[in-house]
PDB file of C-alpha atoms in Angstrom:
ATOM      1  CA  MET A  12     123.990 118.812 112.405  1.00 51.00           C
ATOM      2  CA  SER A  13     120.243 119.036 113.048  1.00 63.00           C
ATOM      3  CA  ASN A  14     118.356 116.358 114.933  1.00 86.00           C
ATOM      4  CA  ASP A  15     116.378 115.585 111.760  1.00 89.00           C
ATOM      5  CA  GLN A  16     119.512 115.070 109.647  1.00 93.00           C
ATOM      6  CA  VAL A  17     119.206 111.635 108.002  1.00 94.00           C
ATOM      7  CA  ILE A  18     122.265 109.425 108.456  1.00 94.00           C
ATOM      8  CA  HIS A  19     122.344 107.850 104.991  1.00 94.00           C
ATOM      9  CA  ASN A  20     125.298 105.549 105.625  1.00 96.00           C
ATOM     10  CA  LEU A  21     123.464 103.673 108.421  1.00 96.00           C
ATOM     11  CA  LEU A  22     120.646 101.238 107.725  1.00 96.00           C
ATOM     12  CA  MET A  23     118.316 100.200 110.542  1.00 95.00           C
ATOM     13  CA  THR A  24     115.846  98.110 108.591  1.00 95.00           C
ATOM     14  CA  ALA A  25     115.570  96.493 105.177  1.00 97.00           C
ATOM     15  CA  SER A  26     112.498  94.334 104.647  1.00 98.00           C
ATOM     16  CA  GLU A  27     111.157  92.969 101.373  1.00 98.00           C
ATOM     17  CA  VAL A  28     108.100  90.747 101.205  1.00 98.00           C
ATOM     18  CA  THR A  29     106.228  89.544  98.122  1.00 98.00           C
ATOM     19  CA  ALA A  30     102.671  88.347  97.573  1.00 98.00           C
ATOM     20  CA  THR A  31     100.546  87.405  94.577  1.00 98.00           C
ATOM     21  CA  VAL A  32      97.927  89.819  93.262  1.00 98.00           C
ATOM     22  CA  ASP A  33      95.073  87.864  91.680  1.00 97.00           C
ATOM     23  CA  ALA A  34      94.587  90.268  88.787  1.00 96.00           C
ATOM     24  CA  PRO A  35      96.302  90.841  85.430  1.00 95.00           C
ATOM     25  CA  ILE A  36      99.101  93.400  85.674  1.00 96.00           C
ATOM     26  CA  GLU A  37      97.494  95.719  83.135  1.00 94.00           C
ATOM     27  CA  THR A  38      94.548  96.199  85.534  1.00 96.00           C
ATOM     28  CA  VAL A  39      96.715  97.079  88.553  1.00 96.00           C
ATOM     29  CA  ASP A  40      97.559 100.722  89.237  1.00 96.00           C
ATOM     30  CA  ILE A  41      99.634 100.603  92.393  1.00 96.00           C
ATOM     31  CA  ALA A  42     100.050 104.389  92.661  1.00 96.00           C
ATOM     32  CA  ASP A  43      96.305 104.980  92.354  1.00 96.00           C
ATOM     33  CA  TRP A  44      95.688 102.220  94.900  1.00 97.00           C
ATOM     34  CA  VAL A  45      98.112 103.492  97.570  1.00 96.00           C
ATOM     35  CA  LEU A  46      97.439 107.205  97.080  1.00 96.00           C
ATOM     36  CA  ASN A  47      93.657 106.722  97.284  1.00 95.00           C
ATOM     37  CA  LEU A  48      93.487 103.939  99.868  1.00 95.00           C
ATOM     38  CA  PRO A  49      90.419 104.480 102.053  1.00 96.00           C
ATOM     39  CA  ASP A  50      91.047 104.641 105.781  1.00 97.00           C
ATOM     40  CA  ALA A  51      88.948 101.545 106.556  1.00 97.00           C
ATOM     41  CA  GLU A  52      90.706  99.515 103.841  1.00 97.00           C
ATOM     42  CA  TYR A  53      94.104 100.565 105.200  1.00 97.00           C
ATOM     43  CA  GLN A  54      93.017  99.349 108.641  1.00 97.00           C
ATOM     44  CA  ARG A  55      91.870  96.001 107.173  1.00 97.00           C
ATOM     45  CA  CYS A  56      95.355  95.512 105.695  1.00 96.00           C
ATOM     46  CA  ALA A  57      96.911  95.099 109.178  1.00 96.00           C
ATOM     47  CA  PRO A  58      94.144  94.762 111.761  1.00 95.00           C
ATOM     48  CA  GLY A  59      95.142  96.119 115.138  1.00 95.00           C
ATOM     49  CA  GLU A  60      98.323  97.685 113.729  1.00 97.00           C
ATOM     50  CA  HIS A  61      97.090 100.088 111.039  1.00 97.00           C
ATOM     51  CA  ILE A  62      95.324 102.912 112.845  1.00 98.00           C
ATOM     52  CA  ALA A  63      94.527 105.539 110.187  1.00 98.00           C
ATOM     53  CA  ALA A  64      95.369 106.656 106.661  1.00 97.00           C
ATOM     54  CA  GLY A  65      94.698 109.764 104.655  1.00 96.00           C
ATOM     55  CA  ARG A  66      95.970 111.642 101.676  1.00 96.00           C
ATOM     56  CA  THR A  67      97.141 115.155 101.048  1.00 96.00           C
ATOM     57  CA  THR A  68      99.803 116.978  99.057  1.00 96.00           C
ATOM     58  CA  THR A  69     103.054 118.724  99.825  1.00 96.00           C
ATOM     59  CA  ASP A  70     103.136 122.514  99.599  1.00 97.00           C
ATOM     60  CA  ASP A  71     104.442 122.151  96.042  1.00 96.00           C
ATOM     61  CA  GLY A  72     101.636 119.759  95.025  1.00 96.00           C
ATOM     62  CA  ARG A  73     103.286 116.333  95.222  1.00 96.00           C
ATOM     63  CA  PRO A  74     100.940 113.565  96.374  1.00 97.00           C
ATOM     64  CA  MET A  75     101.304 112.284  99.930  1.00 97.00           C
ATOM     65  CA  SER A  76      99.956 109.387 101.952  1.00 97.00           C
ATOM     66  CA  ILE A  77      99.683 109.907 105.719  1.00 97.00           C
ATOM     67  CA  ASN A  78      99.706 106.611 107.631  1.00 97.00           C
ATOM     68  CA  VAL A  79      99.430 105.993 111.357  1.00 98.00           C
ATOM     69  CA  GLU A  80     100.383 102.552 112.587  1.00 97.00           C
ATOM     70  CA  ASN A  81     101.767 100.515 115.456  1.00 96.00           C
ATOM     71  CA  VAL A  82     104.967  98.709 114.486  1.00 95.00           C
ATOM     72  CA  GLY A  83     106.430  96.535 117.215  1.00 92.00           C
ATOM     73  CA  GLY A  84     104.880  98.636 119.977  1.00 92.00           C
ATOM     74  CA  SER A  85     105.980 101.977 118.511  1.00 93.00           C
ATOM     75  CA  LEU A  86     103.398 104.479 117.307  1.00 95.00           C
ATOM     76  CA  VAL A  87     104.558 105.656 113.869  1.00 96.00           C
ATOM     77  CA  ILE A  88     103.119 108.541 111.848  1.00 97.00           C
ATOM     78  CA  GLN A  89     104.390 108.485 108.296  1.00 97.00           C
ATOM     79  CA  HIS A  90     104.307 111.452 105.923  1.00 97.00           C
ATOM     80  CA  TYR A  91     104.994 109.590 102.676  1.00 98.00           C
ATOM     81  CA  VAL A  92     105.792 111.820  99.701  1.00 98.00           C
ATOM     82  CA  ALA A  93     105.343 109.990  96.401  1.00 97.00           C
ATOM     83  CA  GLU A  94     108.612 110.513  94.528  1.00 97.00           C
ATOM     84  CA  VAL A  95     107.562 107.999  91.858  1.00 97.00           C
ATOM     85  CA  HIS A  96     103.877 107.277  91.288  1.00 96.00           C
ATOM     86  CA  GLU A  97     103.323 105.083  88.252  1.00 97.00           C
ATOM     87  CA  PRO A  98     100.886 102.218  87.641  1.00 97.00           C
ATOM     88  CA  HIS A  99     103.453  99.507  88.440  1.00 98.00           C
ATOM     89  CA  HIS A 100     105.799 101.368  90.774  1.00 98.00           C
ATOM     90  CA  CYS A 101     105.358 103.773  93.655  1.00 98.00           C
ATOM     91  CA  HIS A 102     108.351 105.055  95.632  1.00 98.00           C
ATOM     92  CA  MET A 103     107.484 106.963  98.792  1.00 98.00           C
ATOM     93  CA  VAL A 104     109.750 108.690 101.310  1.00 98.00           C
ATOM     94  CA  SER A 105     108.886 109.902 104.808  1.00 97.00           C
ATOM     95  CA  LEU A 106     110.621 111.664 107.638  1.00 96.00           C
ATOM     96  CA  SER A 107     108.298 109.914 110.078  1.00 95.00           C
ATOM     97  CA  ASP A 108     107.364 110.601 113.682  1.00 95.00           C
ATOM     98  CA  ALA A 109     107.793 107.610 115.994  1.00 93.00           C
ATOM     99  CA  GLN A 110     107.017 107.263 119.673  1.00 92.00           C
ATOM    100  CA  THR A 111     108.738 104.537 121.657  1.00 82.00           C
ATOM    101  CA  ALA A 112     108.553 104.371 125.431  1.00 77.00           C
ATOM    102  CA  GLY A 113     106.979 107.832 125.475  1.00 79.00           C
ATOM    103  CA  VAL A 114     109.828 109.497 123.563  1.00 86.00           C
ATOM    104  CA  TRP A 115     109.397 110.930 120.038  1.00 91.00           C
ATOM    105  CA  THR A 116     112.011 110.577 117.323  1.00 91.00           C
ATOM    106  CA  LYS A 117     112.157 110.843 113.521  1.00 93.00           C
ATOM    107  CA  PRO A 118     113.213 107.838 111.456  1.00 94.00           C
ATOM    108  CA  HIS A 119     113.628 108.189 107.689  1.00 97.00           C
ATOM    109  CA  VAL A 120     111.417 105.574 106.025  1.00 97.00           C
ATOM    110  CA  THR A 121     111.380 104.587 102.366  1.00 98.00           C
ATOM    111  CA  TRP A 122     108.433 102.555 101.101  1.00 98.00           C
ATOM    112  CA  ASP A 123     108.804 101.067  97.643  1.00 98.00           C
ATOM    113  CA  LEU A 124     105.862  99.226  96.066  1.00 98.00           C
ATOM    114  CA  ARG A 125     106.137  97.365  92.747  1.00 98.00           C
ATOM    115  CA  VAL A 126     104.170  94.888  90.725  1.00 98.00           C
ATOM    116  CA  GLU A 127     105.552  92.622  88.022  1.00 98.00           C
ATOM    117  CA  PRO A 128     103.749  90.071  85.853  1.00 97.00           C
ATOM    118  CA  ILE A 129     103.640  86.401  86.752  1.00 97.00           C
ATOM    119  CA  ASP A 130     101.229  85.293  84.008  1.00 97.00           C
ATOM    120  CA  ASP A 131      98.192  86.723  82.204  1.00 95.00           C
ATOM    121  CA  LYS A 132      95.988  86.459  85.334  1.00 95.00           C
ATOM    122  CA  THR A 133      98.326  87.323  88.217  1.00 97.00           C
ATOM    123  CA  CYS A 134     101.195  89.568  89.201  1.00 97.00           C
ATOM    124  CA  ARG A 135     103.704  89.759  92.030  1.00 98.00           C
ATOM    125  CA  PHE A 136     103.573  92.586  94.545  1.00 98.00           C
ATOM    126  CA  ILE A 137     106.958  93.516  96.027  1.00 98.00           C
ATOM    127  CA  ASN A 138     106.691  95.562  99.232  1.00 98.00           C
ATOM    128  CA  THR A 139     110.034  96.991 100.385  1.00 98.00           C
ATOM    129  CA  VAL A 140     110.566  99.074 103.521  1.00 98.00           C
ATOM    130  CA  THR A 141     113.890 100.589 104.556  1.00 98.00           C
ATOM    131  CA  VAL A 142     114.557 102.704 107.625  1.00 97.00           C
ATOM    132  CA  ARG A 143     117.537 104.955 108.259  1.00 97.00           C
ATOM    133  CA  PRO A 144     118.186 106.810 111.516  1.00 96.00           C
ATOM    134  CA  THR A 145     118.333 110.537 112.026  1.00 95.00           C
ATOM    135  CA  GLN A 146     120.887 112.246 114.227  1.00 94.00           C
ATOM    136  CA  GLY A 147     118.148 112.763 116.825  1.00 91.00           C
ATOM    137  CA  PHE A 148     117.530 109.029 116.945  1.00 91.00           C
ATOM    138  CA  LEU A 149     121.248 108.333 117.394  1.00 93.00           C
ATOM    139  CA  ASP A 150     121.367 110.952 120.157  1.00 92.00           C
ATOM    140  CA  LEU A 151     118.422 109.242 121.869  1.00 89.00           C
ATOM    141  CA  LEU A 152     120.208 105.882 121.722  1.00 90.00           C
ATOM    142  CA  ALA A 153     123.349 107.429 123.221  1.00 90.00           C
ATOM    143  CA  GLN A 154     121.337 108.988 126.059  1.00 89.00           C
ATOM    144  CA  GLY A 155     119.827 105.592 126.833  1.00 87.00           C
ATOM    145  CA  ASP A 156     123.158 103.786 126.471  1.00 89.00           C
ATOM    146  CA  VAL A 157     121.658 101.574 123.728  1.00 89.00           C
ATOM    147  CA  SER A 158     123.871 100.369 120.896  1.00 93.00           C
ATOM    148  CA  PHE A 159     122.838 101.113 117.330  1.00 94.00           C
ATOM    149  CA  ASP A 160     123.231  97.414 116.453  1.00 95.00           C
ATOM    150  CA  ASP A 161     120.831  96.366 119.230  1.00 94.00           C
ATOM    151  CA  ALA A 162     118.259  99.006 118.239  1.00 92.00           C
ATOM    152  CA  ALA A 163     118.580  98.091 114.553  1.00 94.00           C
ATOM    153  CA  ALA A 164     118.110  94.370 115.282  1.00 96.00           C
ATOM    154  CA  GLN A 165     114.950  95.087 117.273  1.00 94.00           C
ATOM    155  CA  GLN A 166     113.624  97.442 114.575  1.00 94.00           C
ATOM    156  CA  GLN A 167     114.443  94.946 111.807  1.00 96.00           C
ATOM    157  CA  ALA A 168     112.512  92.170 113.540  1.00 97.00           C
ATOM    158  CA  ALA A 169     109.469  94.364 114.227  1.00 96.00           C
ATOM    159  CA  THR A 170     109.364  95.915 110.754  1.00 97.00           C
ATOM    160  CA  HIS A 171     109.818  92.635 108.905  1.00 97.00           C
ATOM    161  CA  ALA A 172     107.117  90.916 110.982  1.00 97.00           C
ATOM    162  CA  HIS A 173     104.749  93.829 110.266  1.00 97.00           C
ATOM    163  CA  ASN A 174     105.608  93.729 106.554  1.00 98.00           C
ATOM    164  CA  GLN A 175     104.912  89.979 106.459  1.00 98.00           C
ATOM    165  CA  ARG A 176     101.444  90.569 107.925  1.00 97.00           C
ATOM    166  CA  GLU A 177     100.444  93.511 105.729  1.00 98.00           C
ATOM    167  CA  THR A 178     101.870  92.512 102.325  1.00 98.00           C
ATOM    168  CA  PRO A 179      99.434  89.663 101.496  1.00 98.00           C
ATOM    169  CA  LEU A 180      96.522  91.832 102.658  1.00 98.00           C
ATOM    170  CA  TYR A 181      97.756  94.720 100.503  1.00 98.00           C
ATOM    171  CA  ALA A 182      98.004  92.348  97.519  1.00 98.00           C
ATOM    172  CA  ALA A 183      94.434  91.138  98.089  1.00 98.00           C
ATOM    173  CA  SER A 184      93.226  94.745  98.335  1.00 98.00           C
ATOM    174  CA  MET A 185      95.007  95.680  95.093  1.00 97.00           C
ATOM    175  CA  GLY A 186      93.489  92.655  93.383  1.00 96.00           C
ATOM    176  CA  ARG A 187      89.970  93.545  94.507  1.00 95.00           C
ATOM    177  CA  LYS A 188      90.355  97.122  93.273  1.00 94.00           C
ATOM    178  CA  ALA A 189      91.808  95.988  89.923  1.00 93.00           C
ATOM    179  CA  LEU A 190      89.051  93.423  89.315  1.00 87.00           C
ATOM    180  CA  THR A 191      86.346  95.930  90.306  1.00 84.00           C
ATOM    181  CA  LYS A 192      87.781  98.379  87.772  1.00 78.00           C
ATOM    182  CA  LEU A 193      87.977  95.620  85.146  1.00 71.00           C
ATOM    183  CA  ALA A 194      84.350  94.591  85.748  1.00 76.00           C
ATOM    184  CA  ALA A 195      83.215  98.233  85.414  1.00 77.00           C
ATOM    185  CA  ASN A 196      84.774  98.517  81.913  1.00 68.00           C
TER     186      ASN A 196
END
């Protein structure tokens, strides 16, 4: 088994946070927003934690978002491939690079972004992050004599706290972009 082999039957983190987008759902294009998010706007969505963002494509042309952030003291570089990129749903998957205590490992991160209507002027943004370990991460835990449960609890707390900080700022950013587009039409 390779070090990058994702262990699908183990879950380290599951965090879902919602926030209100102050724009009608028909004006929100979540895939366009996330796949074209300017670097400075990404940084404003979690000041001090979001370091950089960019966009590219996979070799076969699928859209990607590259995000660099600090989550709970770990430097994380995500290579999100957009598996679903629709106006009201974007599902992104990354075999990320994470550095903790000077050691690099590769968690498997899924980022799912959705919007659903609340009324004719607002919608709900649902920001879901799940993290699964790779064999290399499990090997690292074993070398450090750290239990998976302890590592998962620490990761869950850090990821959920980060998600709680960024989700309302993401929703505000989406709303601004949607209303700017609406005003231009």
